[in-house]
Amino acid sequence: MTSVVLELEMAARTEDDLGGLVGGGDDAVAQLQTAILDKLRYAVGKRQAIATERDWLMATAIAVRDRIVDRWQAGNELTYQKGQKRVYYLSLEFLIGRLLFDNLNNTQTLETMRAALAGLNVDLDKLRALEPDAALGNGGLGRLAACFMESMATLDIPAYGYGIRYDHGLFRQVMKNGWQQEYPEDWLSLGNPWEFHRPEVVYDIGFGGSIEVVPISEAAVRHVWHPAETIEAVAYDTPTVGWRANRVNTLRLWSAHAADPLRLDAFNRGDHIDALADQVRAASISKVLYPSDATPAGQELRLRQEYFFVSASLQDLVRRHIRTFGHVATLADKTAIQLNDTHPAIAVAEMMRILLDVHHMAWDDAWRITWSTFSYTNHTLLPEALEVWPVPLMERLLPRHMQIIYLLNALHLGAVRRQFPHDDRLLSSVSIIDESQGRRVRMSHLAFLGSHHVNGVSALHTDLMRETVFHDLHAVFPDRIVNVTNGIAFRRWLHEANPRLTRLLVDAVGPSVLDNEAKLTDLRALATDIGFQKRIAAARYMNKLALTEVIRRELEIRVDPAALFDVQIKRMHEYKRQLLNILEAIALYNAIRARPMDDWTPRVKVFAGKAAASYHQAKLIIKLIHDVARVVNSDPTVRDTLKIVFLPNYSVSLAEVIIPAADLSEQISTAGMEASGTGNMKLALNGALTVGTLDGANVEISERVGEDNIFIFGLTADQVSDRRAHQGIDSSDIIARSPVLAEVLSSVESGVFSPDQPDRYQGLVNSLRGHDYFMVCADFDDYYATQRRIAELWRQPEHWWKASILNTANVGWFSSDRSIREYAAEIWNVPTRAPG
């Protein structure tokens, strides 16, 4: 079939199969009903009369998936026919959330499906609530990967996402007496209707063993790796649909299995447990995301995970390239591989192994292809996130890769020595091997050296990369670091998550706003329109009613939807400073109790987020939030003036309820420590005003929305660095000068909020006094004063809603479509095509 015919077929399917924005006619509804009933009978195996809501969910999802498949296969065939360059996005996380509404929105069949199911006496919204969130990520890194996959499909870029099909994800967060407890996610327990199992797509992944040196001539040898252990990677494919089904790409996830699922000899000897040991060991690789690395076994499992999915993905894409183009020599011309953070960095050494050992290329040719193919996104400046692996572990687990890394490092250091002679400090700094604290492999350095471009994810973060973690590598390779500010799938976080606001935007500036994020700027003219402000406020109020019902159902706490909803929803970490937020809440509580007759602005503080299982301090902060909430929410003096809630088990689906209801967005990380953030973009898009430091993408949001429409406080990144260097991190003097902060810390330390264990938070308070690395105390007074300004503005609705509308109007630039267009033009060298 010719590429022209395929393109015409795809265009026709878009028009005929996908329907209009608000649904199709009676024929489309009837066709969907027939499809759903067929799937109910033949795929689910149930009669209509006895079908449960879960059965209807599975039948509906499979019916939607069927409509996607034609478009998916046609797009893949067209890519083959035209010999298009492909992008491969390697990420340890893909936080895709629920897919039913996402796929219905992107295929323009939401209202048609709603009508079809209503005709079968089935409520689509109930089915939506039944669908589990795919437990494939933790926070912003995974959600960014999901947004980027959607935008690549929207912009017609042929792409694959590669990751791990985790059986149990990160963990399910359960609160017991305010303490976080971790339980396995069970998202796959009832099956996943969106995925296709590919048992024929399987690759061997080796670990350990020895290297045989085989002479092939008098001057050359070949290295043959004989792994001691081999595990199979089996593929599962999920179609990823772009807006208006512009293209459907593939998310390919790998599941780990033993080559032999059962040692029959051991089983027949009666050793039934040992007979399964190999399968258990292999399957552990794809069991959970981010297993604790607090033990040597945990460290090894992390490294096994990373190499497992990287090796399977590279073997797969090289096989595809050879099948399409005949030879691996053209790989760099037809392939762009993006490493999403440092986790997949071992891909550089693995690609060299494949090219050298499997395809027998010369070193220089293999390195040219590798370097020209890879690019690397750095997401953090935190030392613990810039992965390093002990050399003994690497040599034992991946001996051939360590040989390659040693040679690569020697060649690299030789070149640096010629360029910068007699600079031993520089050589030590840019070496892949860190010799300072026991020999360790710096994976970020490996990713940097093996990539033609290295990008930061906000303007500030990119500047800090050049100045801090990659300062010396930047001196050696001054043109390698570039910036691509993160973005969000704005249709998911507006059209899908906030249909009330979307309807107002479409009415105000036209339906093209759904195709082109730049059209949001047309809203500026309506920012002072009182009638439009009231409609925006009414939509927000309805969204807040929905959130109050979730809070009531989950926590048995009633909150006032007319109050200011003050939201901090993100991974629990000390640098994100949930602690600063709850300390300010205590200060506000103290002020309300001292002056109960004052006219206070009612406020509901909403927290959500998970702490890593081994991160004790973050879990203690969660407990403090719960202890403070218990005291505040039960105090009759406060009544509805202040409420504090912590919603457990934060997920994409929970975010889709919270974000449209938020009035205030807490983006209060220590300046210089947040790479970008994407929650700040989602909340601003939905009209929440930001209170934040000049950190990450807050800087660019401030520039876009205007200083009058955002609340900036606290030390800048330079001031944080200067204070640490010259004044240290002891905050005793700051506390002594701040009676409000001193009272707050005294009440926490003395057990006011923990009468069952009065000394519970003494260590936490002592760390603030003597080791306040994250500048909580240094920023407290400014933050407290800024919150009072926020409360005052809330009492001026015309000014508040003007600022809210201007936030929505001015943050379209933070669309992931814009981010992907920049990657495509500046890093991947692939064309894009706008939707619509």
PDB file of N, CA and C in Angstrom, residues 281-355:
ATOM      1  N   ARG A 281      13.072 -14.315  41.614  1.00  0.00           N
ATOM      2  CA  ARG A 281      14.179 -13.371  41.468  1.00  0.00           C
ATOM      3  C   ARG A 281      14.028 -12.539  40.204  1.00  0.00           C
ATOM      4  N   ALA A 282      13.643 -13.178  39.118  1.00  0.00           N
ATOM      5  CA  ALA A 282      13.467 -12.447  37.858  1.00  0.00           C
ATOM      6  C   ALA A 282      12.287 -11.496  37.939  1.00  0.00           C
ATOM      7  N   ALA A 283      11.167 -11.997  38.449  1.00  0.00           N
ATOM      8  CA  ALA A 283       9.948 -11.187  38.493  1.00  0.00           C
ATOM      9  C   ALA A 283      10.091  -9.981  39.407  1.00  0.00           C
ATOM     10  N   SER A 284      11.015 -10.033  40.372  1.00  0.00           N
ATOM     11  CA  SER A 284      11.190  -8.906  41.287  1.00  0.00           C
ATOM     12  C   SER A 284      11.596  -7.642  40.539  1.00  0.00           C
ATOM     13  N   ILE A 285      12.199  -7.785  39.372  1.00  0.00           N
ATOM     14  CA  ILE A 285      12.639  -6.622  38.604  1.00  0.00           C
ATOM     15  C   ILE A 285      11.462  -5.740  38.207  1.00  0.00           C
ATOM     16  N   SER A 286      10.344  -6.337  37.876  1.00  0.00           N
ATOM     17  CA  SER A 286       9.191  -5.540  37.443  1.00  0.00           C
ATOM     18  C   SER A 286       8.058  -5.561  38.462  1.00  0.00           C
ATOM     19  N   LYS A 287       8.385  -5.810  39.716  1.00  0.00           N
ATOM     20  CA  LYS A 287       7.354  -5.823  40.761  1.00  0.00           C
ATOM     21  C   LYS A 287       6.964  -4.425  41.197  1.00  0.00           C
ATOM     22  N   VAL A 288       7.952  -3.618  41.617  1.00  0.00           N
ATOM     23  CA  VAL A 288       7.628  -2.311  42.196  1.00  0.00           C
ATOM     24  C   VAL A 288       8.565  -1.248  41.643  1.00  0.00           C
ATOM     25  N   LEU A 289       8.066  -0.031  41.629  1.00  0.00           N
ATOM     26  CA  LEU A 289       8.851   1.141  41.252  1.00  0.00           C
ATOM     27  C   LEU A 289       9.655   1.616  42.460  1.00  0.00           C
ATOM     28  N   TYR A 290      10.913   1.935  42.230  1.00  0.00           N
ATOM     29  CA  TYR A 290      11.801   2.476  43.261  1.00  0.00           C
ATOM     30  C   TYR A 290      11.815   1.629  44.539  1.00  0.00           C
ATOM     31  N   PRO A 291      12.244   0.375  44.435  1.00  0.00           N
ATOM     32  CA  PRO A 291      12.444  -0.383  45.678  1.00  0.00           C
ATOM     33  C   PRO A 291      13.478   0.326  46.534  1.00  0.00           C
ATOM     34  N   SER A 292      13.355   0.199  47.818  1.00  0.00           N
ATOM     35  CA  SER A 292      14.281   0.877  48.717  1.00  0.00           C
ATOM     36  C   SER A 292      15.711   0.454  48.408  1.00  0.00           C
ATOM     37  N   ASP A 293      16.596   1.451  48.326  1.00  0.00           N
ATOM     38  CA  ASP A 293      18.003   1.156  48.078  1.00  0.00           C
ATOM     39  C   ASP A 293      18.833   1.330  49.353  1.00  0.00           C
ATOM     40  N   ALA A 294      18.178   1.175  50.495  1.00  0.00           N
ATOM     41  CA  ALA A 294      18.867   1.333  51.781  1.00  0.00           C
ATOM     42  C   ALA A 294      19.755   0.133  52.094  1.00  0.00           C
ATOM     43  N   THR A 295      19.595  -0.963  51.378  1.00  0.00           N
ATOM     44  CA  THR A 295      20.411  -2.159  51.579  1.00  0.00           C
ATOM     45  C   THR A 295      21.172  -2.477  50.293  1.00  0.00           C
ATOM     46  N   PRO A 296      22.254  -3.256  50.383  1.00  0.00           N
ATOM     47  CA  PRO A 296      22.964  -3.659  49.161  1.00  0.00           C
ATOM     48  C   PRO A 296      22.055  -4.411  48.179  1.00  0.00           C
ATOM     49  N   ALA A 297      21.163  -5.244  48.701  1.00  0.00           N
ATOM     50  CA  ALA A 297      20.246  -5.971  47.820  1.00  0.00           C
ATOM     51  C   ALA A 297      19.303  -5.005  47.105  1.00  0.00           C
ATOM     52  N   GLY A 298      18.856  -3.962  47.818  1.00  0.00           N
ATOM     53  CA  GLY A 298      17.994  -2.962  47.196  1.00  0.00           C
ATOM     54  C   GLY A 298      18.718  -2.182  46.120  1.00  0.00           C
ATOM     55  N   GLN A 299      19.976  -1.828  46.382  1.00  0.00           N
ATOM     56  CA  GLN A 299      20.782  -1.144  45.374  1.00  0.00           C
ATOM     57  C   GLN A 299      20.918  -1.991  44.118  1.00  0.00           C
ATOM     58  N   GLU A 300      21.216  -3.259  44.322  1.00  0.00           N
ATOM     59  CA  GLU A 300      21.379  -4.146  43.163  1.00  0.00           C
ATOM     60  C   GLU A 300      20.088  -4.259  42.363  1.00  0.00           C
ATOM     61  N   LEU A 301      18.954  -4.358  43.057  1.00  0.00           N
ATOM     62  CA  LEU A 301      17.684  -4.466  42.348  1.00  0.00           C
ATOM     63  C   LEU A 301      17.414  -3.212  41.527  1.00  0.00           C
ATOM     64  N   ARG A 302      17.724  -2.035  42.067  1.00  0.00           N
ATOM     65  CA  ARG A 302      17.552  -0.787  41.307  1.00  0.00           C
ATOM     66  C   ARG A 302      18.371  -0.835  40.009  1.00  0.00           C
ATOM     67  N   LEU A 303      19.632  -1.230  40.123  1.00  0.00           N
ATOM     68  CA  LEU A 303      20.487  -1.290  38.938  1.00  0.00           C
ATOM     69  C   LEU A 303      19.991  -2.340  37.963  1.00  0.00           C
ATOM     70  N   ARG A 304      19.534  -3.473  38.464  1.00  0.00           N
ATOM     71  CA  ARG A 304      18.988  -4.517  37.586  1.00  0.00           C
ATOM     72  C   ARG A 304      17.764  -3.992  36.841  1.00  0.00           C
ATOM     73  N   GLN A 305      16.901  -3.260  37.528  1.00  0.00           N
ATOM     74  CA  GLN A 305      15.735  -2.674  36.870  1.00  0.00           C
ATOM     75  C   GLN A 305      16.149  -1.775  35.711  1.00  0.00           C
ATOM     76  N   GLU A 306      17.088  -0.903  35.992  1.00  0.00           N
ATOM     77  CA  GLU A 306      17.465   0.093  34.992  1.00  0.00           C
ATOM     78  C   GLU A 306      18.110  -0.568  33.773  1.00  0.00           C
ATOM     79  N   TYR A 307      19.008  -1.500  34.023  1.00  0.00           N
ATOM     80  CA  TYR A 307      19.638  -2.168  32.881  1.00  0.00           C
ATOM     81  C   TYR A 307      18.637  -3.036  32.127  1.00  0.00           C
ATOM     82  N   PHE A 308      17.750  -3.705  32.853  1.00  0.00           N
ATOM     83  CA  PHE A 308      16.741  -4.579  32.245  1.00  0.00           C
ATOM     84  C   PHE A 308      15.933  -3.839  31.186  1.00  0.00           C
ATOM     85  N   PHE A 309      15.357  -2.699  31.560  1.00  0.00           N
ATOM     86  CA  PHE A 309      14.478  -2.036  30.595  1.00  0.00           C
ATOM     87  C   PHE A 309      15.274  -1.328  29.505  1.00  0.00           C
ATOM     88  N   VAL A 310      16.463  -0.855  29.826  1.00  0.00           N
ATOM     89  CA  VAL A 310      17.299  -0.211  28.828  1.00  0.00           C
ATOM     90  C   VAL A 310      17.750  -1.216  27.773  1.00  0.00           C
ATOM     91  N   SER A 311      18.236  -2.378  28.214  1.00  0.00           N
ATOM     92  CA  SER A 311      18.722  -3.377  27.268  1.00  0.00           C
ATOM     93  C   SER A 311      17.603  -3.874  26.366  1.00  0.00           C
ATOM     94  N   ALA A 312      16.459  -4.184  26.955  1.00  0.00           N
ATOM     95  CA  ALA A 312      15.327  -4.649  26.141  1.00  0.00           C
ATOM     96  C   ALA A 312      14.924  -3.589  25.119  1.00  0.00           C
ATOM     97  N   SER A 313      14.890  -2.338  25.540  1.00  0.00           N
ATOM     98  CA  SER A 313      14.453  -1.252  24.657  1.00  0.00           C
ATOM     99  C   SER A 313      15.440  -1.044  23.514  1.00  0.00           C
ATOM    100  N   LEU A 314      16.745  -1.049  23.815  1.00  0.00           N
ATOM    101  CA  LEU A 314      17.732  -0.844  22.756  1.00  0.00           C
ATOM    102  C   LEU A 314      17.771  -2.026  21.798  1.00  0.00           C
ATOM    103  N   GLN A 315      17.674  -3.235  22.324  1.00  0.00           N
ATOM    104  CA  GLN A 315      17.609  -4.387  21.423  1.00  0.00           C
ATOM    105  C   GLN A 315      16.397  -4.273  20.497  1.00  0.00           C
ATOM    106  N   ASP A 316      15.293  -3.821  21.047  1.00  0.00           N
ATOM    107  CA  ASP A 316      14.058  -3.721  20.275  1.00  0.00           C
ATOM    108  C   ASP A 316      14.165  -2.655  19.183  1.00  0.00           C
ATOM    109  N   LEU A 317      14.673  -1.494  19.524  1.00  0.00           N
ATOM    110  CA  LEU A 317      14.713  -0.418  18.534  1.00  0.00           C
ATOM    111  C   LEU A 317      15.781  -0.680  17.470  1.00  0.00           C
ATOM    112  N   VAL A 318      16.886  -1.322  17.851  1.00  0.00           N
ATOM    113  CA  VAL A 318      17.894  -1.676  16.848  1.00  0.00           C
ATOM    114  C   VAL A 318      17.334  -2.720  15.885  1.00  0.00           C
ATOM    115  N   ARG A 319      16.623  -3.708  16.430  1.00  0.00           N
ATOM    116  CA  ARG A 319      15.978  -4.712  15.562  1.00  0.00           C
ATOM    117  C   ARG A 319      15.002  -4.049  14.589  1.00  0.00           C
ATOM    118  N   ARG A 320      14.207  -3.104  15.084  1.00  0.00           N
ATOM    119  CA  ARG A 320      13.240  -2.418  14.226  1.00  0.00           C
ATOM    120  C   ARG A 320      13.950  -1.619  13.145  1.00  0.00           C
ATOM    121  N   HIS A 321      15.023  -0.948  13.523  1.00  0.00           N
ATOM    122  CA  HIS A 321      15.762  -0.158  12.549  1.00  0.00           C
ATOM    123  C   HIS A 321      16.340  -1.038  11.440  1.00  0.00           C
ATOM    124  N   ILE A 322      16.942  -2.152  11.816  1.00  0.00           N
ATOM    125  CA  ILE A 322      17.536  -3.036  10.805  1.00  0.00           C
ATOM    126  C   ILE A 322      16.459  -3.619   9.903  1.00  0.00           C
ATOM    127  N   ARG A 323      15.315  -3.966  10.481  1.00  0.00           N
ATOM    128  CA  ARG A 323      14.222  -4.499   9.658  1.00  0.00           C
ATOM    129  C   ARG A 323      13.729  -3.472   8.655  1.00  0.00           C
ATOM    130  N   THR A 324      13.760  -2.194   9.037  1.00  0.00           N
ATOM    131  CA  THR A 324      13.256  -1.137   8.154  1.00  0.00           C
ATOM    132  C   THR A 324      14.315  -0.660   7.171  1.00  0.00           C
ATOM    133  N   PHE A 325      15.542  -0.477   7.645  1.00  0.00           N
ATOM    134  CA  PHE A 325      16.556   0.195   6.820  1.00  0.00           C
ATOM    135  C   PHE A 325      17.723  -0.704   6.433  1.00  0.00           C
ATOM    136  N   GLY A 326      17.766  -1.919   6.955  1.00  0.00           N
ATOM    137  CA  GLY A 326      18.720  -2.892   6.461  1.00  0.00           C
ATOM    138  C   GLY A 326      20.030  -2.975   7.194  1.00  0.00           C
ATOM    139  N   HIS A 327      20.482  -1.886   7.819  1.00  0.00           N
ATOM    140  CA  HIS A 327      21.796  -1.915   8.450  1.00  0.00           C
ATOM    141  C   HIS A 327      21.830  -0.928   9.605  1.00  0.00           C
ATOM    142  N   VAL A 328      22.585  -1.286  10.642  1.00  0.00           N
ATOM    143  CA  VAL A 328      22.647  -0.457  11.837  1.00  0.00           C
ATOM    144  C   VAL A 328      23.467   0.814  11.614  1.00  0.00           C
ATOM    145  N   ALA A 329      24.238   0.876  10.526  1.00  0.00           N
ATOM    146  CA  ALA A 329      25.111   2.033  10.296  1.00  0.00           C
ATOM    147  C   ALA A 329      24.348   3.340  10.158  1.00  0.00           C
ATOM    148  N   THR A 330      23.071   3.282   9.774  1.00  0.00           N
ATOM    149  CA  THR A 330      22.267   4.493   9.589  1.00  0.00           C
ATOM    150  C   THR A 330      21.409   4.809  10.814  1.00  0.00           C
ATOM    151  N   LEU A 331      21.677   4.159  11.940  1.00  0.00           N
ATOM    152  CA  LEU A 331      20.826   4.314  13.114  1.00  0.00           C
ATOM    153  C   LEU A 331      20.679   5.769  13.540  1.00  0.00           C
ATOM    154  N   ALA A 332      21.783   6.518  13.574  1.00  0.00           N
ATOM    155  CA  ALA A 332      21.723   7.901  14.058  1.00  0.00           C
ATOM    156  C   ALA A 332      20.910   8.800  13.140  1.00  0.00           C
ATOM    157  N   ASP A 333      20.801   8.444  11.861  1.00  0.00           N
ATOM    158  CA  ASP A 333      20.035   9.259  10.912  1.00  0.00           C
ATOM    159  C   ASP A 333      18.535   9.064  11.091  1.00  0.00           C
ATOM    160  N   LYS A 334      18.130   7.919  11.611  1.00  0.00           N
ATOM    161  CA  LYS A 334      16.710   7.570  11.663  1.00  0.00           C
ATOM    162  C   LYS A 334      16.194   7.369  13.085  1.00  0.00           C
ATOM    163  N   THR A 335      17.023   7.662  14.066  1.00  0.00           N
ATOM    164  CA  THR A 335      16.646   7.379  15.452  1.00  0.00           C
ATOM    165  C   THR A 335      17.103   8.502  16.367  1.00  0.00           C
ATOM    166  N   ALA A 336      16.217   8.937  17.255  1.00  0.00           N
ATOM    167  CA  ALA A 336      16.570   9.856  18.340  1.00  0.00           C
ATOM    168  C   ALA A 336      16.124   9.207  19.639  1.00  0.00           C
ATOM    169  N   ILE A 337      17.051   9.063  20.579  1.00  0.00           N
ATOM    170  CA  ILE A 337      16.750   8.434  21.871  1.00  0.00           C
ATOM    171  C   ILE A 337      16.906   9.486  22.956  1.00  0.00           C
ATOM    172  N   GLN A 338      15.822   9.708  23.699  1.00  0.00           N
ATOM    173  CA  GLN A 338      15.840  10.685  24.796  1.00  0.00           C
ATOM    174  C   GLN A 338      15.871   9.951  26.124  1.00  0.00           C
ATOM    175  N   LEU A 339      16.876  10.223  26.939  1.00  0.00           N
ATOM    176  CA  LEU A 339      16.971   9.657  28.277  1.00  0.00           C
ATOM    177  C   LEU A 339      16.267  10.595  29.249  1.00  0.00           C
ATOM    178  N   ASN A 340      15.183  10.137  29.843  1.00  0.00           N
ATOM    179  CA  ASN A 340      14.413  10.961  30.773  1.00  0.00           C
ATOM    180  C   ASN A 340      15.004  10.815  32.171  1.00  0.00           C
ATOM    181  N   ASP A 341      15.918  11.700  32.497  1.00  0.00           N
ATOM    182  CA  ASP A 341      16.682  11.719  33.734  1.00  0.00           C
ATOM    183  C   ASP A 341      17.795  10.669  33.695  1.00  0.00           C
ATOM    184  N   THR A 342      18.437  10.453  34.830  1.00  0.00           N
ATOM    185  CA  THR A 342      19.665   9.666  34.873  1.00  0.00           C
ATOM    186  C   THR A 342      19.402   8.165  34.933  1.00  0.00           C
ATOM    187  N   HIS A 343      18.197   7.740  35.276  1.00  0.00           N
ATOM    188  CA  HIS A 343      17.923   6.306  35.435  1.00  0.00           C
ATOM    189  C   HIS A 343      18.323   5.467  34.217  1.00  0.00           C
ATOM    190  N   PRO A 344      18.060   5.922  32.982  1.00  0.00           N
ATOM    191  CA  PRO A 344      18.421   5.076  31.831  1.00  0.00           C
ATOM    192  C   PRO A 344      19.840   5.299  31.315  1.00  0.00           C
ATOM    193  N   ALA A 345      20.722   5.942  32.092  1.00  0.00           N
ATOM    194  CA  ALA A 345      22.039   6.333  31.586  1.00  0.00           C
ATOM    195  C   ALA A 345      22.893   5.148  31.148  1.00  0.00           C
ATOM    196  N   ILE A 346      22.658   3.969  31.716  1.00  0.00           N
ATOM    197  CA  ILE A 346      23.424   2.788  31.315  1.00  0.00           C
ATOM    198  C   ILE A 346      23.198   2.469  29.835  1.00  0.00           C
ATOM    199  N   ALA A 347      22.212   3.113  29.230  1.00  0.00           N
ATOM    200  CA  ALA A 347      21.946   2.922  27.799  1.00  0.00           C
ATOM    201  C   ALA A 347      23.148   3.291  26.941  1.00  0.00           C
ATOM    202  N   VAL A 348      23.949   4.256  27.376  1.00  0.00           N
ATOM    203  CA  VAL A 348      25.124   4.658  26.591  1.00  0.00           C
ATOM    204  C   VAL A 348      26.080   3.478  26.454  1.00  0.00           C
ATOM    205  N   ALA A 349      26.389   2.825  27.574  1.00  0.00           N
ATOM    206  CA  ALA A 349      27.283   1.667  27.530  1.00  0.00           C
ATOM    207  C   ALA A 349      26.633   0.482  26.831  1.00  0.00           C
ATOM    208  N   GLU A 350      25.330   0.302  27.024  1.00  0.00           N
ATOM    209  CA  GLU A 350      24.633  -0.812  26.381  1.00  0.00           C
ATOM    210  C   GLU A 350      24.594  -0.650  24.859  1.00  0.00           C
ATOM    211  N   MET A 351      24.367   0.565  24.374  1.00  0.00           N
ATOM    212  CA  MET A 351      24.395   0.779  22.927  1.00  0.00           C
ATOM    213  C   MET A 351      25.784   0.469  22.366  1.00  0.00           C
ATOM    214  N   MET A 352      26.820   0.901  23.071  1.00  0.00           N
ATOM    215  CA  MET A 352      28.175   0.573  22.618  1.00  0.00           C
ATOM    216  C   MET A 352      28.387  -0.939  22.605  1.00  0.00           C
ATOM    217  N   ARG A 353      27.906  -1.634  23.614  1.00  0.00           N
ATOM    218  CA  ARG A 353      28.050  -3.101  23.635  1.00  0.00           C
ATOM    219  C   ARG A 353      27.361  -3.735  22.438  1.00  0.00           C
ATOM    220  N   ILE A 354      26.142  -3.284  22.146  1.00  0.00           N
ATOM    221  CA  ILE A 354      25.407  -3.858  21.011  1.00  0.00           C
ATOM    222  C   ILE A 354      26.150  -3.604  19.700  1.00  0.00           C
ATOM    223  N   LEU A 355      26.623  -2.387  19.526  1.00  0.00           N
ATOM    224  CA  LEU A 355      27.294  -2.048  18.270  1.00  0.00           C
ATOM    225  C   LEU A 355      28.643  -2.747  18.158  1.00  0.00           C
TER     226      LEU A 355
END
